[in-house]
Amino acid sequence: MPRVLDQDGQAEFAMGDRGAVEKFSYDSEQYRVYAAGKAGILNVIDISAPSTPRVLHRQKLPGEAIAIDLCGAHLAVTLTGQSYVDSGKVLVFRKYIDGQTSMEPVQDMPVGTRPDSVKFTKDCRRLVVGNEAPAGEDLSGNFVDPEGSVMVIDFGSEDIGSVIDPDVRTADFRKFDALGEFYQSFGVRWLLKDLTVSSSTQTIPSIFTNSSFYQTLEPESITLNEDESKAYICLQTNNAIAVLDMATATFDNLYPLGTKYWGVSSLDASDDDGVDLLSSSFSSERLKEAISKDKELGCLRFSSVDGLDPTEPSKLYRLHTFGGRGVSIFRADDMSLVWDSGDDLERMEAKFYPEIFNSRYNDRGDERPTDQFDDRSCKRGTEPQSLTVGRLGNSTILFVAAQKTGSVFIYSLDAGEGITPTFQSVYWGGRADLTWEEAYQARQVGDTDVEDMSFVPGDKSPNGKPLLLVGGTSSGTVSIYEVMESAATTTGTTDLYLSLTTILCLLVIRG
């Protein structure tokens, strides 16, 4: 989709993280996609003919859009504040009507800082907003650590525009503050706690060293359970899940997600060795040797605050690196780990797309995807960022997207098998033989920096076939894939795979 509107309203296109699309929402009644991003433009896309989508309407928004959800006749969009730490807002629009020149909000409500997620309940009467509230600078250059929270906005009616005074309840994290040390001991991240100097030996602003535990909790994505009695809030930066009681708008509990043991899996820990998945079940002497070599573990980043020897705090007795490089399933009632994909994602990308293994887009259109091959191995590897779930027949299907490469991994979970997903296939929609700019112009760029995905079942699809919608922030794209079945594929061992239908490049506002 186009990424810039110039002063004359003409669209321009280009690769790069210019904010064309951050999140999107699908309207199954009219076969339309509403997409928006930090560039501050709302796009209404007609996908009634999936191979030839078209933009019906686009308009500027009064801020950077970071979350979007549609329910019934209304669309909710959250916007950031003027600075990184200012309060944002949520706008609610009626759905686009053909021929409209402008969509005007029927609700304009203040929310917290950086409202990174928004979710309607199924009756379209309540809206859940997650205010991430990361620390940062205000417009005067002062460091501020705003308070994260989750808001439940009850309109009490599907006719949202007619509601004068919606009921707004805000759940904060203060009840957990006295237990900060306890939660930290079990793996919840207390961000920047006890830091006094930065890597450049400059003094850390006091706001970082004085922040209470509750201030550092940063809610991001939201999922509701089936009866919508609970909301599960992912605190990605804190490595935790908070459970919200929807009836009282208060938090029940805070669950750490723990750490991942690599003794039974392998990972690529070097950006200088090609595809080389090392087992971490080393002897101590073998580990010491590997750490000293860049081609093995030498460039892998380790935490300096985790795994400290309790008797000698200046020494590490257990090494903690960053990123789980996979996908996990937890029980909803107690957050116990049920299944983890181990090293599947790195192994399968290495097997089927070795030329773009652990690579990334470097914001240079004259480079090829292969030029950044293996670049992410020292950091977080495949770095899965987006997940969606759907149903095909009697099977539950998991789609997992790697953030940097945009590779999409497919798992199936058949009824009666227990919780053991089966890997099906992996798909990457780009062209390794073209530069990024060439691939972009040819609409063969794939999706880079995947922030959102949505599965569309056949009975809600414009062509009667199951589809996967994928949004790429750096590529500025919304792509439509058909989910297909085959007795044999080239990118997996069983029978589910993706086929690209089309890539639509999105619009960004300039200036």
PDB file of C-alpha atoms in Angstrom, residues 306-459:
ATOM      1  CA  ASP A 306      20.416 -13.048  36.042  1.00  0.00           C
ATOM      2  CA  GLY A 307      22.053 -16.246  37.229  1.00  0.00           C
ATOM      3  CA  LEU A 308      24.340 -14.550  39.744  1.00  0.00           C
ATOM      4  CA  ASP A 309      26.169 -16.721  42.238  1.00  0.00           C
ATOM      5  CA  PRO A 310      24.471 -16.025  45.610  1.00  0.00           C
ATOM      6  CA  THR A 311      27.775 -16.468  47.423  1.00  0.00           C
ATOM      7  CA  GLU A 312      29.756 -14.327  44.964  1.00  0.00           C
ATOM      8  CA  PRO A 313      27.364 -11.841  43.320  1.00  0.00           C
ATOM      9  CA  SER A 314      30.046 -10.660  40.902  1.00  0.00           C
ATOM     10  CA  LYS A 315      30.089 -14.099  39.257  1.00  0.00           C
ATOM     11  CA  LEU A 316      27.563 -15.903  37.069  1.00  0.00           C
ATOM     12  CA  TYR A 317      26.755 -19.510  37.911  1.00  0.00           C
ATOM     13  CA  ARG A 318      24.075 -19.858  35.216  1.00  0.00           C
ATOM     14  CA  LEU A 319      24.068 -18.114  31.845  1.00  0.00           C
ATOM     15  CA  HIS A 320      20.885 -16.355  30.686  1.00  0.00           C
ATOM     16  CA  THR A 321      20.635 -15.193  27.093  1.00  0.00           C
ATOM     17  CA  PHE A 322      17.745 -13.249  25.539  1.00  0.00           C
ATOM     18  CA  GLY A 323      14.744 -14.463  23.575  1.00  0.00           C
ATOM     19  CA  GLY A 324      12.978 -17.813  23.661  1.00  0.00           C
ATOM     20  CA  ARG A 325      13.270 -18.174  19.856  1.00  0.00           C
ATOM     21  CA  GLY A 326      10.029 -20.134  19.813  1.00  0.00           C
ATOM     22  CA  VAL A 327       6.385 -20.326  20.827  1.00  0.00           C
ATOM     23  CA  SER A 328       4.951 -21.735  24.059  1.00  0.00           C
ATOM     24  CA  ILE A 329       1.554 -22.894  25.316  1.00  0.00           C
ATOM     25  CA  PHE A 330       0.579 -22.344  28.966  1.00  0.00           C
ATOM     26  CA  ARG A 331      -2.448 -23.521  30.935  1.00  0.00           C
ATOM     27  CA  ALA A 332      -4.829 -20.596  31.406  1.00  0.00           C
ATOM     28  CA  ASP A 333      -5.757 -21.492  34.999  1.00  0.00           C
ATOM     29  CA  ASP A 334      -2.271 -21.554  36.521  1.00  0.00           C
ATOM     30  CA  MET A 335       0.106 -20.489  33.703  1.00  0.00           C
ATOM     31  CA  SER A 336       2.063 -23.720  33.894  1.00  0.00           C
ATOM     32  CA  LEU A 337       4.021 -24.556  30.752  1.00  0.00           C
ATOM     33  CA  VAL A 338       2.373 -27.231  28.599  1.00  0.00           C
ATOM     34  CA  TRP A 339       4.442 -27.160  25.402  1.00  0.00           C
ATOM     35  CA  ASP A 340       7.339 -25.270  23.840  1.00  0.00           C
ATOM     36  CA  SER A 341       8.548 -25.414  20.244  1.00  0.00           C
ATOM     37  CA  GLY A 342      12.176 -25.751  21.316  1.00  0.00           C
ATOM     38  CA  ASP A 343      14.493 -25.032  18.393  1.00  0.00           C
ATOM     39  CA  ASP A 344      11.871 -25.723  15.682  1.00  0.00           C
ATOM     40  CA  LEU A 345      11.779 -22.224  14.246  1.00  0.00           C
ATOM     41  CA  GLU A 346      15.523 -21.853  13.714  1.00  0.00           C
ATOM     42  CA  ARG A 347      15.864 -25.407  12.424  1.00  0.00           C
ATOM     43  CA  MET A 348      13.004 -25.105   9.946  1.00  0.00           C
ATOM     44  CA  GLU A 349      14.008 -21.686   8.650  1.00  0.00           C
ATOM     45  CA  ALA A 350      17.564 -22.992   8.260  1.00  0.00           C
ATOM     46  CA  LYS A 351      16.297 -26.044   6.386  1.00  0.00           C
ATOM     47  CA  PHE A 352      13.831 -24.443   3.984  1.00  0.00           C
ATOM     48  CA  TYR A 353      15.068 -20.838   3.675  1.00  0.00           C
ATOM     49  CA  PRO A 354      18.785 -20.982   4.537  1.00  0.00           C
ATOM     50  CA  GLU A 355      19.549 -17.914   2.414  1.00  0.00           C
ATOM     51  CA  ILE A 356      17.595 -15.605   4.763  1.00  0.00           C
ATOM     52  CA  PHE A 357      18.280 -17.485   8.010  1.00  0.00           C
ATOM     53  CA  ASN A 358      18.150 -15.136  11.042  1.00  0.00           C
ATOM     54  CA  SER A 359      18.391 -12.111   8.750  1.00  0.00           C
ATOM     55  CA  ARG A 360      16.711  -8.698   8.843  1.00  0.00           C
ATOM     56  CA  TYR A 361      15.887  -5.655   6.750  1.00  0.00           C
ATOM     57  CA  ASN A 362      18.630  -3.078   7.344  1.00  0.00           C
ATOM     58  CA  ASP A 363      16.674  -0.057   6.031  1.00  0.00           C
ATOM     59  CA  ARG A 364      18.727  -0.129   2.837  1.00  0.00           C
ATOM     60  CA  GLY A 365      16.753  -0.756  -0.309  1.00  0.00           C
ATOM     61  CA  ASP A 366      19.867  -1.498  -2.378  1.00  0.00           C
ATOM     62  CA  GLU A 367      20.722  -4.553  -0.262  1.00  0.00           C
ATOM     63  CA  ARG A 368      19.402  -8.069  -0.755  1.00  0.00           C
ATOM     64  CA  PRO A 369      17.852 -10.118   2.048  1.00  0.00           C
ATOM     65  CA  THR A 370      20.937 -12.337   1.903  1.00  0.00           C
ATOM     66  CA  ASP A 371      23.217  -9.404   2.833  1.00  0.00           C
ATOM     67  CA  GLN A 372      22.051  -9.565   6.460  1.00  0.00           C
ATOM     68  CA  PHE A 373      22.159 -13.367   6.609  1.00  0.00           C
ATOM     69  CA  ASP A 374      22.789 -14.695  10.159  1.00  0.00           C
ATOM     70  CA  ASP A 375      22.783 -11.148  11.579  1.00  0.00           C
ATOM     71  CA  ARG A 376      20.254 -11.855  14.358  1.00  0.00           C
ATOM     72  CA  SER A 377      21.862 -15.024  15.704  1.00  0.00           C
ATOM     73  CA  CYS A 378      23.832 -13.190  18.416  1.00  0.00           C
ATOM     74  CA  LYS A 379      20.706 -11.406  19.594  1.00  0.00           C
ATOM     75  CA  ARG A 380      17.287 -13.102  19.574  1.00  0.00           C
ATOM     76  CA  GLY A 381      17.496 -15.367  16.537  1.00  0.00           C
ATOM     77  CA  THR A 382      14.190 -15.908  14.747  1.00  0.00           C
ATOM     78  CA  GLU A 383      12.461 -13.607  17.253  1.00  0.00           C
ATOM     79  CA  PRO A 384       8.797 -14.616  16.819  1.00  0.00           C
ATOM     80  CA  GLN A 385       6.608 -11.555  17.279  1.00  0.00           C
ATOM     81  CA  SER A 386       3.098 -12.303  16.061  1.00  0.00           C
ATOM     82  CA  LEU A 387       0.696 -15.198  16.604  1.00  0.00           C
ATOM     83  CA  THR A 388      -2.810 -16.082  15.511  1.00  0.00           C
ATOM     84  CA  VAL A 389      -4.957 -19.190  15.899  1.00  0.00           C
ATOM     85  CA  GLY A 390      -7.708 -20.636  13.695  1.00  0.00           C
ATOM     86  CA  ARG A 391      -9.759 -23.766  13.057  1.00  0.00           C
ATOM     87  CA  LEU A 392      -9.661 -25.993   9.980  1.00  0.00           C
ATOM     88  CA  GLY A 393     -12.010 -28.963  10.257  1.00  0.00           C
ATOM     89  CA  ASN A 394     -11.254 -30.665  13.555  1.00  0.00           C
ATOM     90  CA  SER A 395      -7.812 -29.114  13.867  1.00  0.00           C
ATOM     91  CA  THR A 396      -6.604 -26.002  15.625  1.00  0.00           C
ATOM     92  CA  ILE A 397      -3.999 -24.194  13.524  1.00  0.00           C
ATOM     93  CA  LEU A 398      -1.247 -21.978  14.948  1.00  0.00           C
ATOM     94  CA  PHE A 399       0.452 -19.370  12.770  1.00  0.00           C
ATOM     95  CA  VAL A 400       3.650 -17.857  14.161  1.00  0.00           C
ATOM     96  CA  ALA A 401       5.591 -15.071  12.410  1.00  0.00           C
ATOM     97  CA  ALA A 402       9.266 -14.224  12.857  1.00  0.00           C
ATOM     98  CA  GLN A 403       9.544 -10.478  13.293  1.00  0.00           C
ATOM     99  CA  LYS A 404      12.632  -9.678  11.233  1.00  0.00           C
ATOM    100  CA  THR A 405      12.460 -12.148   8.327  1.00  0.00           C
ATOM    101  CA  GLY A 406       8.672 -12.347   8.188  1.00  0.00           C
ATOM    102  CA  SER A 407       8.741 -16.137   7.886  1.00  0.00           C
ATOM    103  CA  VAL A 408       5.407 -17.691   8.913  1.00  0.00           C
ATOM    104  CA  PHE A 409       5.474 -21.064  10.680  1.00  0.00           C
ATOM    105  CA  ILE A 410       2.384 -23.288  10.757  1.00  0.00           C
ATOM    106  CA  TYR A 411       1.488 -25.868  13.420  1.00  0.00           C
ATOM    107  CA  SER A 412      -1.625 -28.032  13.722  1.00  0.00           C
ATOM    108  CA  LEU A 413      -3.216 -29.436  16.836  1.00  0.00           C
ATOM    109  CA  ASP A 414      -5.721 -32.226  16.209  1.00  0.00           C
ATOM    110  CA  ALA A 415      -8.624 -33.002  18.524  1.00  0.00           C
ATOM    111  CA  GLY A 416      -7.865 -35.763  21.010  1.00  0.00           C
ATOM    112  CA  GLU A 417      -4.092 -35.544  20.645  1.00  0.00           C
ATOM    113  CA  GLY A 418      -3.431 -33.561  23.788  1.00  0.00           C
ATOM    114  CA  ILE A 419      -1.405 -30.379  23.641  1.00  0.00           C
ATOM    115  CA  THR A 420       1.349 -31.385  21.218  1.00  0.00           C
ATOM    116  CA  PRO A 421       1.242 -29.252  18.066  1.00  0.00           C
ATOM    117  CA  THR A 422       2.674 -30.758  14.876  1.00  0.00           C
ATOM    118  CA  PHE A 423       4.883 -28.641  12.643  1.00  0.00           C
ATOM    119  CA  GLN A 424       3.350 -28.329   9.184  1.00  0.00           C
ATOM    120  CA  SER A 425       5.362 -25.867   7.107  1.00  0.00           C
ATOM    121  CA  VAL A 426       7.132 -22.515   6.925  1.00  0.00           C
ATOM    122  CA  TYR A 427       6.593 -19.839   4.289  1.00  0.00           C
ATOM    123  CA  TRP A 428       8.553 -16.722   3.333  1.00  0.00           C
ATOM    124  CA  GLY A 429       7.005 -14.494   0.682  1.00  0.00           C
ATOM    125  CA  GLY A 430      10.081 -12.543  -0.416  1.00  0.00           C
ATOM    126  CA  ARG A 431      12.686 -12.828  -3.170  1.00  0.00           C
ATOM    127  CA  ALA A 432      16.272 -13.415  -2.070  1.00  0.00           C
ATOM    128  CA  ASP A 433      17.647 -12.781  -5.579  1.00  0.00           C
ATOM    129  CA  LEU A 434      16.297  -9.204  -5.713  1.00  0.00           C
ATOM    130  CA  THR A 435      17.211  -6.104  -3.747  1.00  0.00           C
ATOM    131  CA  TRP A 436      14.637  -4.985  -1.226  1.00  0.00           C
ATOM    132  CA  GLU A 437      13.596  -2.102  -3.475  1.00  0.00           C
ATOM    133  CA  GLU A 438      13.297  -4.346  -6.537  1.00  0.00           C
ATOM    134  CA  ALA A 439      11.217  -6.858  -4.587  1.00  0.00           C
ATOM    135  CA  TYR A 440       9.055  -4.078  -3.183  1.00  0.00           C
ATOM    136  CA  GLN A 441       8.310  -2.666  -6.627  1.00  0.00           C
ATOM    137  CA  ALA A 442       7.487  -6.173  -7.875  1.00  0.00           C
ATOM    138  CA  ARG A 443       5.262  -6.850  -4.840  1.00  0.00           C
ATOM    139  CA  GLN A 444       7.438  -9.798  -3.930  1.00  0.00           C
ATOM    140  CA  VAL A 445       8.970  -8.345  -0.794  1.00  0.00           C
ATOM    141  CA  GLY A 446       7.101 -10.522   1.698  1.00  0.00           C
ATOM    142  CA  ASP A 447       6.337  -8.949   5.079  1.00  0.00           C
ATOM    143  CA  THR A 448       9.129  -7.595   7.277  1.00  0.00           C
ATOM    144  CA  ASP A 449       8.715  -6.651  10.926  1.00  0.00           C
ATOM    145  CA  VAL A 450       5.444  -8.561  11.242  1.00  0.00           C
ATOM    146  CA  GLU A 451       3.331  -6.966  13.986  1.00  0.00           C
ATOM    147  CA  ASP A 452      -0.084  -8.416  13.233  1.00  0.00           C
ATOM    148  CA  MET A 453      -1.725 -11.503  11.702  1.00  0.00           C
ATOM    149  CA  SER A 454      -5.325 -12.642  11.406  1.00  0.00           C
ATOM    150  CA  PHE A 455      -6.802 -15.957  10.282  1.00  0.00           C
ATOM    151  CA  VAL A 456      -9.984 -15.764   8.190  1.00  0.00           C
ATOM    152  CA  PRO A 457     -11.970 -19.040   8.077  1.00  0.00           C
ATOM    153  CA  GLY A 458     -13.551 -20.070   4.793  1.00  0.00           C
ATOM    154  CA  ASP A 459     -17.095 -19.194   5.885  1.00  0.00           C
TER     155      ASP A 459
END
